Tab-separated table of C-alpha atoms and ligand atoms in Angstrom:
chain	number	residue	atom	x	y	z
L	1346	UNK	CA	0.000	0.000	0.000
L	1347	UNK	CA	1.388	3.393	-1.013
L	1348	UNK	CA	0.603	6.931	0.083
L	1349	UNK	CA	-1.141	8.480	-2.923
L	1350	UNK	CA	-1.845	12.045	-1.821
L	1351	UNK	CA	-1.581	14.445	1.096
L	1352	UNK	CA	-3.944	17.412	1.115
L	1353	UNK	CA	-3.680	20.279	3.568
L	1354	UNK	CA	-6.542	22.489	4.690
L	1355	UNK	CA	-6.678	25.608	6.787
L	1356	UNK	CA	-10.057	25.902	8.450
L	1357	UNK	CA	-11.061	29.337	9.626
L	1358	UNK	CA	-14.179	30.998	10.970
L	1359	UNK	CA	-14.477	34.467	12.524
L	1360	UNK	CA	-16.182	34.706	15.903
L	1361	UNK	CA	-17.550	38.236	15.524
L	1362	UNK	CA	-18.923	39.450	18.826
L	1363	UNK	CA	-18.325	36.024	20.407
L	1364	UNK	CA	-14.600	36.801	20.526
L	1365	UNK	CA	-12.951	35.916	23.849
L	1366	UNK	CA	-9.641	36.541	25.609
L	1367	UNK	CA	-7.063	34.695	27.676
L	1368	UNK	CA	-4.326	36.462	29.613
L	1369	UNK	CA	-2.231	36.469	26.432
L	1370	UNK	CA	-4.408	37.346	23.493
L	1371	UNK	CA	-7.835	37.664	21.974
L	1372	UNK	CA	-9.473	34.927	19.916
L	1373	UNK	CA	-11.238	36.749	17.082
L	1374	UNK	CA	-11.580	33.519	15.109
L	1375	UNK	CA	-11.260	29.761	15.394
L	1376	UNK	CA	-8.799	28.120	13.074
L	1377	UNK	CA	-7.395	24.642	12.611
L	1378	UNK	CA	-4.886	23.059	10.309
L	1379	UNK	CA	-5.981	19.614	9.161
L	1380	UNK	CA	-4.457	17.123	6.771
L	1381	UNK	CA	-5.957	14.352	4.661
L	1382	UNK	CA	-3.745	11.425	3.683
L	1383	UNK	CA	-5.000	8.990	1.063
L	1384	UNK	CA	-3.547	5.631	0.076
L	1385	UNK	CA	-3.582	4.030	-3.350
L	1386	UNK	CA	-6.156	1.492	-2.232
L	1387	UNK	CA	-8.588	4.118	-1.029
L	1388	UNK	CA	-7.971	4.449	2.714
L	1389	UNK	CA	-8.228	8.001	4.050
L	1390	UNK	CA	-6.671	9.268	7.267
L	1391	UNK	CA	-7.180	12.650	8.926
L	1392	UNK	CA	-4.815	14.533	11.195
L	1393	UNK	CA	-4.552	17.925	12.875
L	1394	UNK	CA	-1.489	19.968	13.794
L	1395	UNK	CA	-0.959	23.007	16.002
L	1396	UNK	CA	-3.276	24.866	18.326
L	1397	UNK	CA	-3.251	28.663	18.838
L	1398	UNK	CA	-0.574	29.676	16.396
L	1399	UNK	CA	-1.078	30.689	12.794
L	1400	UNK	CA	-1.855	27.555	10.763
L	1401	UNK	CA	-0.002	28.647	7.606
L	1402	UNK	CA	3.556	27.752	8.774
L	1403	UNK	CA	2.422	24.277	9.871
L	1404	UNK	CA	0.662	23.759	6.551
L	1405	UNK	CA	3.802	24.883	4.700
L	1406	UNK	CA	5.966	22.317	6.506
L	1407	UNK	CA	3.555	19.512	5.661
L	1408	UNK	CA	3.190	20.607	2.081
L	1409	UNK	CA	6.787	21.481	1.252
L	1410	UNK	CA	8.882	19.337	3.602
L	1411	UNK	CA	7.034	16.220	4.768
L	1412	UNK	CA	4.570	15.421	1.974
L	1413	UNK	CA	7.143	15.271	-0.844
L	1414	UNK	CA	9.020	12.604	1.112
L	1415	UNK	CA	5.900	10.525	1.735
L	1416	UNK	CA	3.933	10.600	-1.508
L	1417	UNK	CA	4.377	7.441	-3.594
L	1418	UNK	CA	6.205	5.802	-0.689
L	1419	UNK	CA	5.152	2.458	0.783
L	1420	UNK	CA	3.018	2.977	3.927
L	1421	UNK	CA	5.119	1.965	6.913
L	1422	UNK	CA	4.271	1.932	10.571
L	1423	UNK	CA	3.680	5.508	11.804
L	1424	UNK	CA	6.382	5.351	14.468
L	1425	UNK	CA	9.035	4.484	11.911
L	1426	UNK	CA	7.934	7.411	9.765
L	1427	UNK	CA	7.958	9.702	12.824
L	1428	UNK	CA	11.530	8.738	13.699
L	1429	UNK	CA	12.705	9.228	10.136
L	1430	UNK	CA	11.126	12.670	9.771
L	1431	UNK	CA	12.251	13.827	13.209
L	1432	UNK	CA	15.800	12.826	12.307
L	1433	UNK	CA	15.503	14.655	8.968
L	1434	UNK	CA	14.389	17.907	10.643
L	1435	UNK	CA	16.236	17.650	13.969
L	1436	UNK	CA	18.846	20.247	13.140
L	1437	UNK	CA	16.259	23.000	12.764
L	1438	UNK	CA	12.931	21.647	13.976
L	1439	UNK	CA	13.069	20.215	17.495
L	1440	UNK	CA	10.156	22.318	18.755
L	1441	UNK	CA	7.317	24.347	17.317
L	1442	UNK	CA	6.035	24.291	13.767
L	1443	UNK	CA	7.939	21.226	12.581
L	1444	UNK	CA	6.696	19.072	15.430
L	1445	UNK	CA	3.141	20.352	14.940
L	1446	UNK	CA	3.365	19.340	11.265
L	1447	UNK	CA	4.762	15.969	12.252
L	1448	UNK	CA	1.884	15.592	14.729
L	1449	UNK	CA	-0.686	16.125	11.974
L	1450	UNK	CA	0.934	13.539	9.698
L	1451	UNK	CA	1.357	11.073	12.550
L	1452	UNK	CA	-2.311	11.286	13.594
L	1453	UNK	CA	-3.439	10.771	9.984
L	1454	UNK	CA	-1.120	7.787	9.541
L	1455	UNK	CA	-2.374	6.152	12.744
L	1456	UNK	CA	-5.909	6.725	11.458
L	1457	UNK	CA	-5.001	4.802	8.293
L	1458	UNK	CA	-3.003	2.186	10.203
L	1459	UNK	CA	-5.990	1.470	12.428
L	1460	UNK	CA	-8.304	1.118	9.448
L	1461	UNK	CA	-5.795	-1.201	7.779
L	1462	UNK	CA	-5.686	-3.399	10.901
L	1463	UNK	CA	-9.427	-2.969	11.622
L	1464	UNK	CA	-8.667	-1.603	15.083
L	1465	UNK	CA	-9.382	1.720	16.802
L	1466	UNK	CA	-6.190	3.632	17.542
L	1467	UNK	CA	-6.556	3.135	21.303
L	1468	UNK	CA	-6.237	-0.646	20.756
L	1469	UNK	CA	-2.915	-0.081	19.014
L	1470	UNK	CA	-1.360	2.233	21.618
L	1471	UNK	CA	-1.809	0.010	24.637
L	1472	UNK	CA	-5.493	-0.841	24.786
L	1473	UNK	CA	-8.391	0.858	26.540
L	1474	UNK	CA	-8.845	1.226	30.275
L	1475	UNK	CA	-12.226	2.907	29.853
L	1476	UNK	CA	-14.900	3.528	27.247
L	1477	UNK	CA	-15.757	7.087	28.209
L	1478	UNK	CA	-13.938	9.934	29.918
L	1479	UNK	CA	-15.217	12.406	32.506
L	1480	UNK	CA	-15.164	15.808	30.820
L	1481	UNK	CA	-14.194	19.108	32.348
L	1482	UNK	CA	-15.560	22.371	30.987
L	1483	UNK	CA	-13.008	24.945	29.909
L	1484	UNK	CA	-14.713	28.311	29.939
L	1485	UNK	CA	-15.037	31.538	31.899
L	1486	UNK	CA	-12.603	33.401	29.681
L	1487	UNK	CA	-12.498	37.160	29.509
L	1488	UNK	CA	-14.995	38.838	27.196
L	1489	UNK	CA	-13.213	42.113	26.655
L	1490	UNK	CA	-15.509	44.391	28.597
L	1491	UNK	CA	-14.148	42.918	31.840
L	1492	UNK	CA	-10.836	44.708	31.289
L	1493	UNK	CA	-12.640	48.045	31.369
L	1494	UNK	CA	-15.030	47.161	34.167
L	1495	UNK	CA	-14.583	43.691	35.626
L	1496	UNK	CA	-17.183	44.244	38.351
L	1497	UNK	CA	-19.923	44.769	35.772
L	1498	UNK	CA	-19.051	41.463	34.106
L	1499	UNK	CA	-19.283	39.367	37.288
L	1500	UNK	CA	-23.017	38.486	37.034
L	1501	UNK	CA	-22.515	37.165	33.478
L	1502	UNK	CA	-19.487	35.210	34.649
L	1503	UNK	CA	-21.524	33.611	37.436
L	1504	UNK	CA	-24.267	32.746	34.969
L	1505	UNK	CA	-21.772	31.125	32.593
L	1506	UNK	CA	-20.187	29.078	35.406
L	1507	UNK	CA	-23.584	27.880	36.619
L	1508	UNK	CA	-24.552	26.843	33.077
L	1509	UNK	CA	-21.698	24.313	33.062
L	1510	UNK	CA	-22.854	22.747	36.311
L	1511	UNK	CA	-26.409	22.628	34.952
L	1512	UNK	CA	-25.074	20.868	31.824
L	1513	UNK	CA	-23.653	18.077	33.993
L	1514	UNK	CA	-20.020	19.102	34.457
L	1515	UNK	CA	-18.464	18.421	37.839
L	1516	UNK	CA	-15.169	20.076	36.957
L	1517	UNK	CA	-14.699	23.598	35.568
L	1518	UNK	CA	-11.570	25.425	34.420
L	1519	UNK	CA	-11.456	29.214	34.382
L	1520	UNK	CA	-8.933	31.818	33.249
L	1521	UNK	CA	-6.924	34.280	35.296
L	1522	UNK	CA	-3.943	36.473	34.559
L	1523	UNK	CA	-5.360	39.302	32.471
L	1524	UNK	CA	-6.298	41.468	35.455
L	1525	UNK	CA	-4.639	42.267	38.781
L	1526	UNK	CA	-4.520	39.518	41.402
L	1527	UNK	CA	-7.177	41.322	43.443
L	1528	UNK	CA	-9.537	41.638	40.479
L	1529	UNK	CA	-8.973	38.069	39.328
L	1530	UNK	CA	-9.576	36.769	42.837
L	1531	UNK	CA	-12.952	38.530	42.736
L	1532	UNK	CA	-13.701	36.566	39.566
L	1533	UNK	CA	-12.620	33.326	41.284
L	1534	UNK	CA	-14.809	34.132	44.302
L	1535	UNK	CA	-17.773	34.840	42.010
L	1536	UNK	CA	-17.361	31.523	40.234
L	1537	UNK	CA	-16.831	29.522	43.411
L	1538	UNK	CA	-20.015	30.991	44.871
L	1539	UNK	CA	-21.895	30.278	41.614
L	1540	UNK	CA	-20.852	26.629	41.334
L	1541	UNK	CA	-20.954	25.782	45.037
L	1542	UNK	CA	-18.414	23.882	47.117
L	1543	UNK	CA	-18.856	20.494	45.427
L	1544	UNK	CA	-17.778	21.426	41.899
L	1545	UNK	CA	-14.069	21.026	41.275
L	1546	UNK	CA	-12.402	24.290	40.171
L	1547	UNK	CA	-9.230	24.502	38.068
L	1548	UNK	CA	-7.445	27.757	37.239
L	1549	UNK	CA	-5.383	28.520	34.131
L	1550	UNK	CA	-2.960	31.465	34.044
L	1551	UNK	CA	-1.587	30.938	30.500
L	1552	UNK	CA	1.863	31.818	31.896
L	1553	UNK	CA	0.856	35.340	32.924
L	1554	UNK	CA	3.014	35.582	36.055
L	1555	UNK	CA	6.553	35.780	37.292
L	1556	UNK	CA	7.386	33.585	40.276
L	1557	UNK	CA	6.549	36.035	43.056
L	1558	UNK	CA	3.176	36.900	41.527
L	1559	UNK	CA	2.365	33.238	40.895
L	1560	UNK	CA	3.239	32.330	44.487
L	1561	UNK	CA	1.008	35.127	45.781
L	1562	UNK	CA	-1.812	34.042	43.450
L	1563	UNK	CA	-1.508	30.404	44.531
L	1564	UNK	CA	-1.787	31.428	48.203
L	1565	UNK	CA	-4.983	33.335	47.449
L	1566	UNK	CA	-6.403	30.472	45.372
L	1567	UNK	CA	-5.853	27.975	48.185
L	1568	UNK	CA	-8.739	29.694	50.001
L	1569	UNK	CA	-11.109	28.656	47.171
L	1570	UNK	CA	-10.224	24.972	47.050
L	1571	UNK	CA	-8.638	25.213	43.613
L	1572	UNK	CA	-7.385	21.805	42.471
L	1573	UNK	CA	-4.840	22.780	39.848
L	1574	UNK	CA	-2.957	25.846	38.770
L	1575	UNK	CA	-2.096	25.727	35.080
L	1576	UNK	CA	0.908	27.406	33.452
L	1577	UNK	CA	1.667	29.776	36.341
L	1578	UNK	CA	4.939	30.978	34.759
L	1579	UNK	CA	6.416	30.991	31.263
L	1580	UNK	CA	7.134	27.510	29.888
L	1581	UNK	CA	10.879	28.184	29.572
L	1582	UNK	CA	11.219	28.911	33.311
L	1583	UNK	CA	11.802	25.425	34.732
L	1584	UNK	CA	13.235	26.756	38.006
L	1585	UNK	CA	10.244	29.065	38.349
L	1586	UNK	CA	7.850	26.168	37.916
L	1587	UNK	CA	9.684	24.235	40.617
L	1588	UNK	CA	9.622	27.202	42.991
L	1589	UNK	CA	5.895	27.823	42.540
L	1590	UNK	CA	5.184	24.106	42.924
L	1591	UNK	CA	7.101	23.880	46.180
L	1592	UNK	CA	5.261	26.915	47.571
L	1593	UNK	CA	1.665	25.679	47.314
L	1594	UNK	CA	-0.635	22.786	48.078
L	1595	UNK	CA	-2.338	23.276	44.705
L	1596	UNK	CA	-1.232	20.845	41.969
L	1597	UNK	CA	0.790	22.502	39.211
L	1598	UNK	CA	-0.183	21.695	35.624
L	1599	UNK	CA	1.657	22.587	32.435
L	1600	UNK	CA	2.995	21.391	29.122
L	1601	UNK	CA	0.514	22.516	26.461
L	1602	UNK	CA	3.373	24.484	24.851
L	1603	UNK	CA	5.897	21.641	25.178
L	1604	UNK	CA	7.085	19.292	22.476
L	1605	UNK	CA	8.246	15.687	22.227
L	1606	UNK	CA	9.578	13.308	24.855
L	1607	UNK	CA	12.700	15.450	25.111
L	1608	UNK	CA	10.828	18.564	26.188
L	1609	UNK	CA	8.694	16.644	28.674
L	1610	UNK	CA	11.760	14.863	30.042
L	1611	UNK	CA	13.092	18.265	31.090
L	1612	UNK	CA	9.790	19.175	32.779
L	1613	UNK	CA	9.830	15.901	34.719
L	1614	UNK	CA	13.511	15.907	35.662
L	1615	UNK	CA	13.065	19.511	36.788
L	1616	UNK	CA	10.239	18.546	39.156
L	1617	UNK	CA	8.132	21.227	37.447
L	1618	UNK	CA	4.648	19.731	37.286
L	1619	UNK	CA	2.215	17.428	39.029
L	1620	UNK	CA	0.109	17.183	35.878
L	1621	UNK	CA	1.565	17.109	32.368
L	1622	UNK	CA	-0.621	18.400	29.552
L	1623	UNK	CA	0.787	17.368	26.187
L	1624	UNK	CA	-1.423	18.370	23.280
L	1625	UNK	CA	-1.530	15.462	20.829
L	1626	UNK	CA	-1.659	17.855	17.854
L	1627	UNK	CA	1.359	19.789	19.140
L	1628	UNK	CA	3.715	17.487	21.032
L	1629	UNK	CA	4.234	14.861	18.312
L	1630	UNK	CA	1.037	12.881	17.734
L	1631	UNK	CA	0.302	9.357	18.948
L	1632	UNK	CA	3.828	8.077	18.304
L	1633	UNK	CA	5.371	10.602	20.688
L	1634	UNK	CA	2.457	10.430	23.086
L	1635	UNK	CA	3.377	6.877	24.092
L	1636	UNK	CA	6.884	7.926	25.093
L	1637	UNK	CA	5.683	10.990	27.009
L	1638	UNK	CA	3.114	8.925	28.901
L	1639	UNK	CA	5.717	6.279	29.783
L	1640	UNK	CA	8.174	8.915	30.999
L	1641	UNK	CA	5.483	10.641	33.048
L	1642	UNK	CA	4.438	7.442	34.771
L	1643	UNK	CA	8.046	6.735	35.746
L	1644	UNK	CA	8.203	10.158	37.436
L	1645	UNK	CA	4.817	9.778	39.140
L	1646	UNK	CA	3.400	12.611	37.022
L	1647	UNK	CA	-0.269	12.461	35.988
L	1648	UNK	CA	-0.990	13.070	32.299
L	1649	UNK	CA	-4.118	14.913	31.226
L	1650	UNK	CA	-3.785	16.071	27.612
L	1651	UNK	CA	-4.489	19.610	26.547
L	1652	UNK	CA	-7.318	19.672	23.994
L	1653	UNK	CA	-8.117	22.501	21.614
L	1654	UNK	CA	-8.862	22.555	17.897
L	1655	UNK	CA	-11.376	20.695	15.780
L	1656	UNK	CA	-13.292	17.446	16.178
L	1657	UNK	CA	-10.219	15.593	14.875
L	1658	UNK	CA	-8.117	16.894	17.784
L	1659	UNK	CA	-10.835	15.899	20.248
L	1660	UNK	CA	-11.068	12.363	18.812
L	1661	UNK	CA	-7.281	11.965	18.962
L	1662	UNK	CA	-7.267	13.052	22.613
L	1663	UNK	CA	-10.016	10.589	23.509
L	1664	UNK	CA	-7.986	7.688	22.105
L	1665	UNK	CA	-4.968	8.525	24.250
L	1666	UNK	CA	-7.157	9.168	27.289
L	1667	UNK	CA	-8.675	5.709	26.882
L	1668	UNK	CA	-5.186	4.193	27.045
L	1669	UNK	CA	-3.869	5.900	30.213
L	1670	UNK	CA	-3.647	3.523	33.185
L	1671	UNK	CA	-5.186	4.777	36.438
L	1672	UNK	CA	-2.522	6.941	38.036
L	1673	UNK	CA	-1.884	5.652	40.620
L	1674	UNK	CA	-3.938	2.462	40.793
L	1675	UNK	CA	-6.590	2.215	43.474
L	1676	UNK	CA	-9.518	-0.128	43.940
L	1677	UNK	CA	-11.838	2.857	43.462
L	1678	UNK	CA	-10.364	5.285	40.934
L	1679	UNK	CA	-11.737	8.828	41.124
L	1680	UNK	CA	-11.720	11.325	38.214
L	1681	UNK	CA	-8.723	13.667	38.390
L	1682	UNK	CA	-7.411	11.913	41.522
L	1683	UNK	CA	-6.612	8.637	39.686
L	1684	UNK	CA	-8.619	8.716	36.493
L	1685	UNK	CA	-7.812	10.993	33.549
L	1686	UNK	CA	-10.298	13.653	32.546
L	1687	UNK	CA	-10.839	15.254	29.145
L	1688	UNK	CA	-10.724	18.957	28.419
L	1689	UNK	CA	-13.934	20.057	26.690
L	1690	UNK	CA	-13.545	23.637	25.571
L	1691	UNK	CA	-16.916	25.360	25.809
L	1692	UNK	CA	-16.082	28.461	23.798
L	1693	UNK	CA	-17.813	28.732	20.430
L	1694	UNK	CA	-16.115	26.487	17.866
L	1695	UNK	CA	-17.985	25.407	14.711
L	1696	UNK	CA	-14.869	23.472	13.676
L	1697	UNK	CA	-15.335	21.160	16.624
L	1698	UNK	CA	-19.111	21.006	16.399
L	1699	UNK	CA	-19.580	20.673	12.623
L	1700	UNK	CA	-16.479	18.902	11.298
L	1701	UNK	CA	-17.495	15.380	12.249
L	1702	UNK	CA	-20.518	13.725	10.654
L	1703	UNK	CA	-21.356	12.448	14.126
L	1704	UNK	CA	-20.119	15.058	16.607
L	1705	UNK	CA	-18.652	13.846	19.891
L	1706	UNK	CA	-21.077	15.063	22.527
L	1707	UNK	CA	-21.439	14.984	26.280
L	1708	UNK	CA	-23.340	12.082	27.809
L	1709	UNK	CA	-23.970	12.382	31.546
L	1710	UNK	CA	-20.819	14.422	32.044
L	1711	UNK	CA	-18.631	12.104	29.948
L	1712	UNK	CA	-17.352	11.931	26.373
L	1713	UNK	CA	-17.438	8.534	24.643
L	1714	UNK	CA	-14.193	7.129	23.207
L	1715	UNK	CA	-14.633	6.495	19.446
L	1716	UNK	CA	-14.628	2.748	18.845
L	1717	UNK	CA	-14.531	2.337	15.064
L	1718	UNK	CA	-11.217	1.510	13.290
L	1719	UNK	CA	-8.581	4.244	13.146
L	1720	UNK	CA	-9.685	7.500	14.718
L	1721	UNK	CA	-13.230	6.161	14.452
L	1722	UNK	CA	-14.604	9.369	12.997
L	1723	UNK	CA	-16.124	10.450	9.707
L	1724	UNK	CA	-15.140	13.917	8.557
L	1725	UNK	CA	-17.940	15.992	7.069
L	1726	UNK	CA	-16.532	17.115	3.724
L	1727	UNK	CA	-19.182	19.808	3.377
L	1728	UNK	CA	-17.904	21.383	6.597
L	1729	UNK	CA	-14.321	21.098	5.328
L	1730	UNK	CA	-15.193	23.003	2.182
L	1731	UNK	CA	-17.391	25.458	4.079
L	1732	UNK	CA	-14.564	26.541	6.382
L	1733	UNK	CA	-11.432	25.859	4.404
L	1734	UNK	CA	-9.224	26.549	1.530
L	1735	UNK	CA	-6.734	23.963	0.398
L	1736	UNK	CA	-3.370	25.437	1.265
J	2850	MG	MG1	-4.098	26.102	29.296
């Protein structure tokens, strides 16, 4: 079986007045880079690469660097292809765009590989421990007006937080870092009061702080029973991560901007995180995922992937989440404590909601793991053409 074609698509849709903000930037649109790999006997695999960055550089790497080496080549196992391409681009591509492009190709090849072997991907990367994953809602971003007058935005924030609990979520992740500590703590207090004491609250800073601000923030957050503090400092600051982690009882999460087993090795050796968050579309796809997960387990670090992007990214994450052993094992595993949970971004995203013929939707607070061969999804070609141009 040979690889016949590799098509790249940039999906893009403006959000208009639904635009939202993290501590770092605004999100005026949703975009995703996806790739379609086709074999000469008609199998089709889909992959996705990147997350927040511009999709064009990732698409260019696939189109101009990786695809020419793959087209008309015999289909080999995805891990072998990963190793070959990583070696080919090592001198200039150890992190960032090249690894995101490699992630997209890897996910598509595993999709084909699974179809060829008539197995869902999770059966090929270790086998499933569960058929569905408890979902956590990622929401409560900034809406823009809160920078000018955060107090006026608090009732809407409370309403949004409550809507997640009403929808069946038991875990909610909110954003901080755009405002002062005092103002952001008011937002945390508002949300805690809205969701009550029994809903688990996670807080994401998107690396907005230096160490002394992060330590101060963590101390304040301890009063609100916050379960994890995500990206408190910039990803390059390993010592800073370690210092914040040693200062607080809140678990430290990070890694959505990290790449490959080599990057995660440094996070683990540095004692930086309690929870590692590789994004499958960023850190190297399924092939690299297996190494990162193995490394994490040897350091006693819990892995809960970062999930963003389209329905393809969500499906890929669910396959790896199915394959994570309880960490650590207990006779009664509890979500987050021992069992992995899946990030379910609740901001508007037609690319997630419309790209799959059968969208992956919440069922009693959980997302089902796709069980058909490969990624187990069918991509809606009408949605692809609606939102994309072939790059
Ligand atoms: Mg995050």
